[in-house]
PDB file of C-alpha atoms in Angstrom:
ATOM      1  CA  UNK A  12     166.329 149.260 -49.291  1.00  0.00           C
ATOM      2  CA  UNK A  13     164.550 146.604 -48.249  1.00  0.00           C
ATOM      3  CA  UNK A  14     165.026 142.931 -49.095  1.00  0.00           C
ATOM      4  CA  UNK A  15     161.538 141.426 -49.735  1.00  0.00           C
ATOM      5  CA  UNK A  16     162.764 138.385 -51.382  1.00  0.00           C
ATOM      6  CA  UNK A  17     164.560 136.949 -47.905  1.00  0.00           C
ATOM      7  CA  UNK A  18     162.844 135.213 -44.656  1.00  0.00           C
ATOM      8  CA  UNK A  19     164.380 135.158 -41.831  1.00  0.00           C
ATOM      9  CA  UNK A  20     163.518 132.769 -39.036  1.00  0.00           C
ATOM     10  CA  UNK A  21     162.139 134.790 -36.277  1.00  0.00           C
ATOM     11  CA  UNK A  22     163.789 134.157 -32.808  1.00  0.00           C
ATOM     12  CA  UNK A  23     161.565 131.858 -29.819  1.00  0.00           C
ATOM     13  CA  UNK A  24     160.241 134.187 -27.029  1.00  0.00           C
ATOM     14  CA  UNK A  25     159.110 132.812 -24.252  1.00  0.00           C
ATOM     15  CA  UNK A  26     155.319 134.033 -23.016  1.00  0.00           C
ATOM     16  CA  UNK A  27     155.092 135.849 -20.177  1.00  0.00           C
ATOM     17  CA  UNK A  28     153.331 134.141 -17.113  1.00  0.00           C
ATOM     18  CA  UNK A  29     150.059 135.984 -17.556  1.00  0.00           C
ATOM     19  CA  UNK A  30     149.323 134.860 -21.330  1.00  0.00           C
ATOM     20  CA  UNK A  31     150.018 131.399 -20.480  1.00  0.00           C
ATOM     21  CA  UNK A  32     146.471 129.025 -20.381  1.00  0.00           C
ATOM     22  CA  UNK A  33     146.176 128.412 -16.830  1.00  0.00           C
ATOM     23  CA  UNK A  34     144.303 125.059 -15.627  1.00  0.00           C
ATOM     24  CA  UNK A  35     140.748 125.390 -14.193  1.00  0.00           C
ATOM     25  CA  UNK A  36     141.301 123.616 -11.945  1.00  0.00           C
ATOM     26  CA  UNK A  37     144.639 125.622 -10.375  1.00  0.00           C
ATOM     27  CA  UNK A  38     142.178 129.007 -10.473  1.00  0.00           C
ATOM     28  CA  UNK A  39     139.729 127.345  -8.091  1.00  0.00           C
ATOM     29  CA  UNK A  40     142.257 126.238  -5.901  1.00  0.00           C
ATOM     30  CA  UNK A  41     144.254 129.421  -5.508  1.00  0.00           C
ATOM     31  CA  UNK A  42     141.223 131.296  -4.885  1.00  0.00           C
ATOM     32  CA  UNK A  43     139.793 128.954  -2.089  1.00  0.00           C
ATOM     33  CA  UNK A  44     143.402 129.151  -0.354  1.00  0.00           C
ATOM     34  CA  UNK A  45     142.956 133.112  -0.876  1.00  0.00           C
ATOM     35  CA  UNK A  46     139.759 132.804   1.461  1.00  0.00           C
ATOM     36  CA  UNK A  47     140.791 130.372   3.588  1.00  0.00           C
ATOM     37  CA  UNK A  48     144.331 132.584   4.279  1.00  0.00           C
ATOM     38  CA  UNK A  49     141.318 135.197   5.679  1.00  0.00           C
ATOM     39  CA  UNK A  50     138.912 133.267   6.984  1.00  0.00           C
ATOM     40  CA  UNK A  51     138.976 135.019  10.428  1.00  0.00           C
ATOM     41  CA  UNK A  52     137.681 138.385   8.183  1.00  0.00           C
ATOM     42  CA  UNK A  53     135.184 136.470   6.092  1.00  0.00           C
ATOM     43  CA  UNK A  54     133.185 135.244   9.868  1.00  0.00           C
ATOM     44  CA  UNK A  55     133.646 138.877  11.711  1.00  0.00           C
ATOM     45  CA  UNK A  56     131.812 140.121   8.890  1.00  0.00           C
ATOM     46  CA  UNK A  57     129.378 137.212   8.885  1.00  0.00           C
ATOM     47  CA  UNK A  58     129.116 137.835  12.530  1.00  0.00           C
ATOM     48  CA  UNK A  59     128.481 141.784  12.601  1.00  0.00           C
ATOM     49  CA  UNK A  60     126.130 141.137   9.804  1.00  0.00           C
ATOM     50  CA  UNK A  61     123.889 138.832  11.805  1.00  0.00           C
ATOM     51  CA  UNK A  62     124.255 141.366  14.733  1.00  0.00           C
ATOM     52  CA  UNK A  63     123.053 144.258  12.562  1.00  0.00           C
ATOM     53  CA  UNK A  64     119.979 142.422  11.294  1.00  0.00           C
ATOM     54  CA  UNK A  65     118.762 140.826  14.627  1.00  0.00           C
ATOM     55  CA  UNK A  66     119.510 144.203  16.437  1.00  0.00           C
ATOM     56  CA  UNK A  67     117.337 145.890  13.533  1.00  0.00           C
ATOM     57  CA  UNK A  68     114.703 143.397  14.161  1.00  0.00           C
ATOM     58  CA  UNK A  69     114.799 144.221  18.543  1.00  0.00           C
ATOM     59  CA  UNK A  70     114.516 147.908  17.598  1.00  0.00           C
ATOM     60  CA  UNK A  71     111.570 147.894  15.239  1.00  0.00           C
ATOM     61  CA  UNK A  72     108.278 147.665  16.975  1.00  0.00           C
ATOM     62  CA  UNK A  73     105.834 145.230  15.585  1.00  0.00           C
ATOM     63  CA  UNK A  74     102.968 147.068  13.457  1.00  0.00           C
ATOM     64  CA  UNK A  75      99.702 145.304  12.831  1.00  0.00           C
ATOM     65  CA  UNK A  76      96.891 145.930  10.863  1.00  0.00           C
ATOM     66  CA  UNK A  77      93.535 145.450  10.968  1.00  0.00           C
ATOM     67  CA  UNK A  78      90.708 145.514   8.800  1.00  0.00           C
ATOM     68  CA  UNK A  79      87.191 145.290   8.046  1.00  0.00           C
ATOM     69  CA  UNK A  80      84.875 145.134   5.140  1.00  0.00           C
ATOM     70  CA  UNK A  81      80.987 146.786   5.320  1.00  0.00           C
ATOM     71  CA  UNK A  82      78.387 146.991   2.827  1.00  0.00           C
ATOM     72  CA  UNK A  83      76.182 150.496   2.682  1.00  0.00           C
ATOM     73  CA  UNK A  84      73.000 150.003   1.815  1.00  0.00           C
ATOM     74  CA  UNK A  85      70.686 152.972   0.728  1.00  0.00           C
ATOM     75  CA  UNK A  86      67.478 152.846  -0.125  1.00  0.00           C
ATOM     76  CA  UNK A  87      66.872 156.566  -1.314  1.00  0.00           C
ATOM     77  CA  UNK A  88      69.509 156.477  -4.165  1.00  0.00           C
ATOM     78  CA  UNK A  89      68.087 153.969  -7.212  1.00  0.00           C
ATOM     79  CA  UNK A  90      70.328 155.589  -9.643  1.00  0.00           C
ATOM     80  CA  UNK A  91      72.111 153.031 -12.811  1.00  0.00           C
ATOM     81  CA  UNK A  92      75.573 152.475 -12.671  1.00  0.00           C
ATOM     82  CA  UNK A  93      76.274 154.072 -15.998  1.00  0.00           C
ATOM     83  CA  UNK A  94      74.286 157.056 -15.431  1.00  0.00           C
ATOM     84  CA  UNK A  95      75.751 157.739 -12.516  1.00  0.00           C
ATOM     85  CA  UNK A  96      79.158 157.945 -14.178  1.00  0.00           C
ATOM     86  CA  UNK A  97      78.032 159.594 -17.277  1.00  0.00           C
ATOM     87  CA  UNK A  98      76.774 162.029 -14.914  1.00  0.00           C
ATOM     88  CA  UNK A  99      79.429 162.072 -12.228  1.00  0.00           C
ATOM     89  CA  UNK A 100      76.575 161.582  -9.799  1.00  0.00           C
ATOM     90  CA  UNK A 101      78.240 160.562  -6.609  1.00  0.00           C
ATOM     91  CA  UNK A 102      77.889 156.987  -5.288  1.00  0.00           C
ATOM     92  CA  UNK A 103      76.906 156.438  -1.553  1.00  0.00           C
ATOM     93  CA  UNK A 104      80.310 154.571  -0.811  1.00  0.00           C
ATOM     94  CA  UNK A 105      82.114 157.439  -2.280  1.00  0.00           C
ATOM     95  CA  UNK A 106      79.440 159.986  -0.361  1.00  0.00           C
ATOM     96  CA  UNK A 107      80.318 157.800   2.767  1.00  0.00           C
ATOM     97  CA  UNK A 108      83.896 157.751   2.469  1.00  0.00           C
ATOM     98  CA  UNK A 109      83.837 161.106   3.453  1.00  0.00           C
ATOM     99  CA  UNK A 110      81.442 160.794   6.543  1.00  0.00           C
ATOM    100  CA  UNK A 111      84.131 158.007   7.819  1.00  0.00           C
ATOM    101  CA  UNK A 112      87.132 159.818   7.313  1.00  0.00           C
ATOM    102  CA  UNK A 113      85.843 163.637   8.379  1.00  0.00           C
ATOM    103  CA  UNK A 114      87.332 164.970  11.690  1.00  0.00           C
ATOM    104  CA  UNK A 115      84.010 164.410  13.997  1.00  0.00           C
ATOM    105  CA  UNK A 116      84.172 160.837  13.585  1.00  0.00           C
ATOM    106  CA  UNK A 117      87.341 160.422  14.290  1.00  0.00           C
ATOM    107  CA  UNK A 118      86.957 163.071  17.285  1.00  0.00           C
ATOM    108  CA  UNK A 119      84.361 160.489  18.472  1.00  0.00           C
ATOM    109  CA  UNK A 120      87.003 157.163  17.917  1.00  0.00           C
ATOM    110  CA  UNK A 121      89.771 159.480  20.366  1.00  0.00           C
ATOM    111  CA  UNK A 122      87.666 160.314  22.932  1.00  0.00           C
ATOM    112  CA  UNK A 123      85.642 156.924  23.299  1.00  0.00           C
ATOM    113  CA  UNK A 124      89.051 155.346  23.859  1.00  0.00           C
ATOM    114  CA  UNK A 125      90.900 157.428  25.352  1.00  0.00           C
ATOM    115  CA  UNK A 126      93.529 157.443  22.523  1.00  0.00           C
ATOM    116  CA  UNK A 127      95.428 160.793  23.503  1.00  0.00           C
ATOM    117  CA  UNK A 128      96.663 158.902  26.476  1.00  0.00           C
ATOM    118  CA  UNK A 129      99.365 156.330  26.279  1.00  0.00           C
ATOM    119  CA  UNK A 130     100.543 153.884  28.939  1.00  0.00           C
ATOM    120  CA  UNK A 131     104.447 152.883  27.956  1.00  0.00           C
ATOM    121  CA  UNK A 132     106.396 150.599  30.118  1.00  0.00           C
ATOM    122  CA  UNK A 133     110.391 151.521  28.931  1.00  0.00           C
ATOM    123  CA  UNK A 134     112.006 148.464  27.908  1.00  0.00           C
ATOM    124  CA  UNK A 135     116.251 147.897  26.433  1.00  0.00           C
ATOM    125  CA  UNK A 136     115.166 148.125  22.952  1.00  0.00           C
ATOM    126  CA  UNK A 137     111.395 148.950  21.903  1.00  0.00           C
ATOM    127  CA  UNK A 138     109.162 150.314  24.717  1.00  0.00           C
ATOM    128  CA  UNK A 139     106.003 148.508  25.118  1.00  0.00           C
ATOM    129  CA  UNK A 140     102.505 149.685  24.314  1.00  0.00           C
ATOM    130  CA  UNK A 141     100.416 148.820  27.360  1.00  0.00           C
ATOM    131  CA  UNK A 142      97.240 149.536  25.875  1.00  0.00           C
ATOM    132  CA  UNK A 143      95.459 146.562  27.223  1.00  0.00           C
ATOM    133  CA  UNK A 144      97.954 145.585  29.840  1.00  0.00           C
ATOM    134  CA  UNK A 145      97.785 148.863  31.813  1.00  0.00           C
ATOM    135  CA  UNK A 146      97.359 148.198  35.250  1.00  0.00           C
ATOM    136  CA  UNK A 147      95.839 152.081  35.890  1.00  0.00           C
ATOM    137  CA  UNK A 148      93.333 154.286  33.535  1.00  0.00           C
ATOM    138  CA  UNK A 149      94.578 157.835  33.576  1.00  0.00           C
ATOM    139  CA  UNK A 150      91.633 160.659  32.635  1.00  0.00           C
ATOM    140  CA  UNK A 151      92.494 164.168  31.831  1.00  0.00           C
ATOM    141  CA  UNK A 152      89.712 166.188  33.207  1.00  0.00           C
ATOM    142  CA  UNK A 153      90.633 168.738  30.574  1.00  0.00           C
ATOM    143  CA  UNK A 154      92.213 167.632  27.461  1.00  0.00           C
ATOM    144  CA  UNK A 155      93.316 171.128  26.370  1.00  0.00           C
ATOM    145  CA  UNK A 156      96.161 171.031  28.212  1.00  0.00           C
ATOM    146  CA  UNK A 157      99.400 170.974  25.912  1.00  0.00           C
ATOM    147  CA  UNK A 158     101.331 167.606  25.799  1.00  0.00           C
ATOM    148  CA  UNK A 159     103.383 166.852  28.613  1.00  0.00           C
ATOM    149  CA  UNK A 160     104.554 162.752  30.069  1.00  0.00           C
ATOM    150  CA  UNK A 161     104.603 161.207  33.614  1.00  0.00           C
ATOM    151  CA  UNK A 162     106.663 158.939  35.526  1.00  0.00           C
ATOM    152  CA  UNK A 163     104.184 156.623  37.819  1.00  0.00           C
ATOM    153  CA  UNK A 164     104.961 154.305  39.982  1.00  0.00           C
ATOM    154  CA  UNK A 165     101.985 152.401  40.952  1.00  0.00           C
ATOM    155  CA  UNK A 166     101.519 150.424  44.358  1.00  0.00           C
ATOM    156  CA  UNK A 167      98.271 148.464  45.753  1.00  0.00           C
ATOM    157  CA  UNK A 168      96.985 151.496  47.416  1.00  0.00           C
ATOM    158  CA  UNK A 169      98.306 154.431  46.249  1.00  0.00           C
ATOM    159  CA  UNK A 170     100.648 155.776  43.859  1.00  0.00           C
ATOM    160  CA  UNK A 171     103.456 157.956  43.010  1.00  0.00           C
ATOM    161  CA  UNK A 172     103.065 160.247  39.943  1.00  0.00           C
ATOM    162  CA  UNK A 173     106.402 162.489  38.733  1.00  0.00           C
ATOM    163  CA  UNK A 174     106.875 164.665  35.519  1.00  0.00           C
ATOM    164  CA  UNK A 175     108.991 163.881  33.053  1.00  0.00           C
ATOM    165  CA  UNK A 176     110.891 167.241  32.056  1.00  0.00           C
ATOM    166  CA  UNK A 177     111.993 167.978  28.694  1.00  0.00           C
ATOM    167  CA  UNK A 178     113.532 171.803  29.474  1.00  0.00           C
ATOM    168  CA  UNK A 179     117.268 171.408  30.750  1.00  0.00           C
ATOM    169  CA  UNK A 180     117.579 172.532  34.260  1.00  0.00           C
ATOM    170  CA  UNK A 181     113.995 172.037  35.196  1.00  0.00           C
ATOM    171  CA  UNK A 182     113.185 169.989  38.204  1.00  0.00           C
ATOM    172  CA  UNK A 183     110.328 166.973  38.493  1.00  0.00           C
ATOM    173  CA  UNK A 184     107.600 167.801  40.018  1.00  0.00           C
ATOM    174  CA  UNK A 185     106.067 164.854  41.972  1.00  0.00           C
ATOM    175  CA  UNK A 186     102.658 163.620  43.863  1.00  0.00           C
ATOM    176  CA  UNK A 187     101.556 161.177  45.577  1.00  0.00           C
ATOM    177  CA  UNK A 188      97.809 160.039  46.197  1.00  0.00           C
ATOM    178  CA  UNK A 189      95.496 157.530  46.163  1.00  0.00           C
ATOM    179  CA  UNK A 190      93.502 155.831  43.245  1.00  0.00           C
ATOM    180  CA  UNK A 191      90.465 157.883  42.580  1.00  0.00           C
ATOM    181  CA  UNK A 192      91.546 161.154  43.531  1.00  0.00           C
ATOM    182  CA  UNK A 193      91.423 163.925  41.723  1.00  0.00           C
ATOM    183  CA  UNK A 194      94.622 165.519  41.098  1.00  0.00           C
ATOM    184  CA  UNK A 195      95.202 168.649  40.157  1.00  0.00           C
ATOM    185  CA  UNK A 196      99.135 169.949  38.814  1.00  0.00           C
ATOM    186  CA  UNK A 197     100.722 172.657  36.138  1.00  0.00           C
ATOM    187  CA  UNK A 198     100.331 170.256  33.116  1.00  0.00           C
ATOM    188  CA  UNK A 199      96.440 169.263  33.846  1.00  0.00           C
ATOM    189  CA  UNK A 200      93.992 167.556  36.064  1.00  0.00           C
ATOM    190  CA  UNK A 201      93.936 164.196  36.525  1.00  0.00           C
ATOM    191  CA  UNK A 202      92.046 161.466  38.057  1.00  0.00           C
ATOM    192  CA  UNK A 203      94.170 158.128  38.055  1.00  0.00           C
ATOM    193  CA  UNK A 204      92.468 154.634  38.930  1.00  0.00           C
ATOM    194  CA  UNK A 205      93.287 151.070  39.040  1.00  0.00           C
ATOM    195  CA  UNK A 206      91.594 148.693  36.213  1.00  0.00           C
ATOM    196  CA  UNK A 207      88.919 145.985  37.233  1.00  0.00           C
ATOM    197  CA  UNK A 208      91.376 143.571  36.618  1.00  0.00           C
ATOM    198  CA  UNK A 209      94.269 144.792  38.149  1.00  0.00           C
ATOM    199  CA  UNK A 210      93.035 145.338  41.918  1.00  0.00           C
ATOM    200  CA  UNK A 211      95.916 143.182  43.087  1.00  0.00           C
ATOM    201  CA  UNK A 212      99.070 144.798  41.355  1.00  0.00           C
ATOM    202  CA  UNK A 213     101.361 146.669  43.352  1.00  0.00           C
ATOM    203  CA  UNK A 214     104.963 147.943  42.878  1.00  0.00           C
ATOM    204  CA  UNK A 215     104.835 148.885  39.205  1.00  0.00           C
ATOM    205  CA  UNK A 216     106.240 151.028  37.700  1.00  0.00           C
ATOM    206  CA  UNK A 217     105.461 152.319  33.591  1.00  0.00           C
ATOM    207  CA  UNK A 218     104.878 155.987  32.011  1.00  0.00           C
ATOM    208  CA  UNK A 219     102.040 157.973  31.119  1.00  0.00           C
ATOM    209  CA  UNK A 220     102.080 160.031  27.926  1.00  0.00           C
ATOM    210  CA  UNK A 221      99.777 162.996  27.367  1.00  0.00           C
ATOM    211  CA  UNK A 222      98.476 164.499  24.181  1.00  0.00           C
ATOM    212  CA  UNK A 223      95.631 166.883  23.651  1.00  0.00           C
ATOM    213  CA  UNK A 224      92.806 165.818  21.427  1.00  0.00           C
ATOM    214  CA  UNK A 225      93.745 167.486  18.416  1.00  0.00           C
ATOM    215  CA  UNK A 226      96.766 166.311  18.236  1.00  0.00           C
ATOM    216  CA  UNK A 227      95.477 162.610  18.672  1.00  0.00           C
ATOM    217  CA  UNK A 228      93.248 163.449  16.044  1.00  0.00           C
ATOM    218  CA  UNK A 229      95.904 164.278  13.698  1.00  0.00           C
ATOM    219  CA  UNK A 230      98.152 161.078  14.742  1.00  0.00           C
ATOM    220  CA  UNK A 231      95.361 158.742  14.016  1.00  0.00           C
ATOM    221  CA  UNK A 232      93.732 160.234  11.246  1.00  0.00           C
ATOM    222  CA  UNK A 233      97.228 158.978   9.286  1.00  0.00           C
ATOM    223  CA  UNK A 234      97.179 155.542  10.517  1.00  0.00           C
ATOM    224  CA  UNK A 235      93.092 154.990  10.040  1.00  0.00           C
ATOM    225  CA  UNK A 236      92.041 154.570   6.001  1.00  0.00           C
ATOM    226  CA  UNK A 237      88.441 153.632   4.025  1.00  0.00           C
ATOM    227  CA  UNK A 238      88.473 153.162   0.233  1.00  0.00           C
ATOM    228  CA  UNK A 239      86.052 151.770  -1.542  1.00  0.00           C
ATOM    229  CA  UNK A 240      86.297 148.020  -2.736  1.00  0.00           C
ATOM    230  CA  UNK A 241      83.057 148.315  -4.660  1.00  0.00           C
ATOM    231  CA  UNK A 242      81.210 151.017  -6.143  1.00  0.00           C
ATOM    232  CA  UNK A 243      78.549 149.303  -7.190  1.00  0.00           C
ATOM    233  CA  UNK A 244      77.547 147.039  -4.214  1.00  0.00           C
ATOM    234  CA  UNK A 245      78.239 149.809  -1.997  1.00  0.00           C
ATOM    235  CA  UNK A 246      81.392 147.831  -0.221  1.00  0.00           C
ATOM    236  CA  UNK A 247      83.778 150.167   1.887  1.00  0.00           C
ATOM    237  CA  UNK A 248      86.826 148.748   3.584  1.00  0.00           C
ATOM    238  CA  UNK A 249      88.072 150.372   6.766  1.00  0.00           C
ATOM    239  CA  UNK A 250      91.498 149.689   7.672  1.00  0.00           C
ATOM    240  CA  UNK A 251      94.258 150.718  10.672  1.00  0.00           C
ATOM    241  CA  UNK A 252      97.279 150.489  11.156  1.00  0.00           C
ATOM    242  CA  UNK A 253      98.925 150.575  14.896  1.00  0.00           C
ATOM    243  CA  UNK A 254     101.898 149.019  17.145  1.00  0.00           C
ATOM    244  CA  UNK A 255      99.144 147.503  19.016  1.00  0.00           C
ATOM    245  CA  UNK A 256      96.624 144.786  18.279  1.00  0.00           C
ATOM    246  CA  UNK A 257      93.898 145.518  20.567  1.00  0.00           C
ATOM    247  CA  UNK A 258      93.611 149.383  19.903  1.00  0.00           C
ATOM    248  CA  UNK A 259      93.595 148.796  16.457  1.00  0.00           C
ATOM    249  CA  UNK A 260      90.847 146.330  16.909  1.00  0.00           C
ATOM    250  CA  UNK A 261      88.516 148.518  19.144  1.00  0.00           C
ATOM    251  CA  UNK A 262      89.391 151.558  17.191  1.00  0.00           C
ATOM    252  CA  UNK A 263      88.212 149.488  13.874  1.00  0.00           C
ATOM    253  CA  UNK A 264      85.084 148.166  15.944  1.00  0.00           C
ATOM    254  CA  UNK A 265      84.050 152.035  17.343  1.00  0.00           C
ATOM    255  CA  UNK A 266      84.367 153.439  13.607  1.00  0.00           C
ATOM    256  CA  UNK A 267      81.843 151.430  12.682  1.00  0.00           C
ATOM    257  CA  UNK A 268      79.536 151.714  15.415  1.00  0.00           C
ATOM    258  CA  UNK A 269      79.788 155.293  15.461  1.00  0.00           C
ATOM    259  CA  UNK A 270      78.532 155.066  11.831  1.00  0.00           C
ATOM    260  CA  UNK A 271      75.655 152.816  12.417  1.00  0.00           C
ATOM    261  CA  UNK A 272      74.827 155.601  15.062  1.00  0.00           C
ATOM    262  CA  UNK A 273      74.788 158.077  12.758  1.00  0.00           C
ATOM    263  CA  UNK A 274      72.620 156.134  10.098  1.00  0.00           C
ATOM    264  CA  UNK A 275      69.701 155.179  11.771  1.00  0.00           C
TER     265      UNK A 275
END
């Protein structure tokens, strides 16, 4: 039976360590000596952190773009804003949009420049685009040929051209000639010659990467875009997007020459 008439004094326990109020002030101390017992871990990791990022930063190639802004003018369409859209009558900008993005202009943008060859001098981390720095202009008599790279090694009179093979087991094949000639091998024929500017270089050495038009085609046809900025004053923006400056600025300047060309 129980007695609920009678207290009894309950005994003093002592708290354990955990539930006692610990000073602020004691917390911040015992964790700074906790980071200062592993400092050594706290810079490797500052250190291979700052190695990842700037070796991140070597290996990603710089990517530009450039841009440009045209007004079309037309002088056969006189057609109201809102009828046009009640109608779904379309605008010139969006009727030229098409004309600037269809597969014969950009055809005409490859082959004015060149685009389906590439001059690449290897480097440690990112291999330079030598688009404008090319000491040599390499034409493809033929550019049906299937894509294929060279090795040249360029002197003040002549120059050394060698394949670079993909297949395992397959041996370079390698010629040497002068600038101008026309040179004919399995993967195409070539005529290689020095740039105006660059009648004075010798012992050079960079590569020379091939690709037939339609594939050029297709690689630039992602990086090249036109959308309209506006409908109503007729204002189309062209825009590309490339590893290197100058291309992208020629290739921006031929788009719209080639459609003032095709305008008159």
């Amino acid at each position: 039976m129980i007695d609920q008439g009678k207290n009894e004094a309950m005994p003093n326990m002592a708290m354990p360590p955990a539930m006692k109020k610990k000073d602020p002030i004691a917390i911040v101390q015992s964790v700074i000596g906790l980071l200062l017992s592993g400092w050594y871990w706290i810079v490797i990791c500052v250190v291979v952190c700052l190695g990842a990022a700037w070796l991140h930063l070597q290996m990603s190639p710089n990517v530009y773009s450039v841009g440009a802004t045209m007004q079309i003018n037309s002088q056969n369409q006189q057609v109201n804003a809102d009828v046009m859209k009640a109608f779904r009558t379309p605008s010139v900008a969006e009727k030229e949009i098409h004309f600037f993005k269809s597969r014969q202009v950009i055809q005409d943008i490859v082959s004015g420049l060149n685009l389906n060859v590439t001059y690449i001098a290897p480097r440690f981390f990112v291999d330079e685009d030598l688009y404008d720095r090319s000491p040599i202009d390499a034409h493809f008599v033929d550019n049906t040929y299937p894509s294929c790279n060279f090795k040249i090694h360029c002197r003040l009179s002549d120059y050394t051209l060698t394949t670079i093979e993909t297949e395992k087991g397959a041996r370079p094949l390698e010629w040497t000639a002068k600038y101008g000639d026309t040179l004919v091998t399995p993967r195409g024929v070539v005529v290689i010659q020095k740039r105006p500017g660059a009648a004075h270089v010798s012992d050079q050495s960079l590569e020379i990467h091939y690709s037939s038009i339609e594939e050029a085609i297709s690689r630039f046809s992602g990086a090249m875009s036109a959308s309209i900025v506006d409908e109503e004053a007729g204002n189309i923006r062209l825009s590309m997007s490339d590893v290197n400056l100058q291309r992208g600025i020629d290739a921006v300047n031929l788009w719209i020459d080639t459609y003032n060309r095709h305008s008159v």
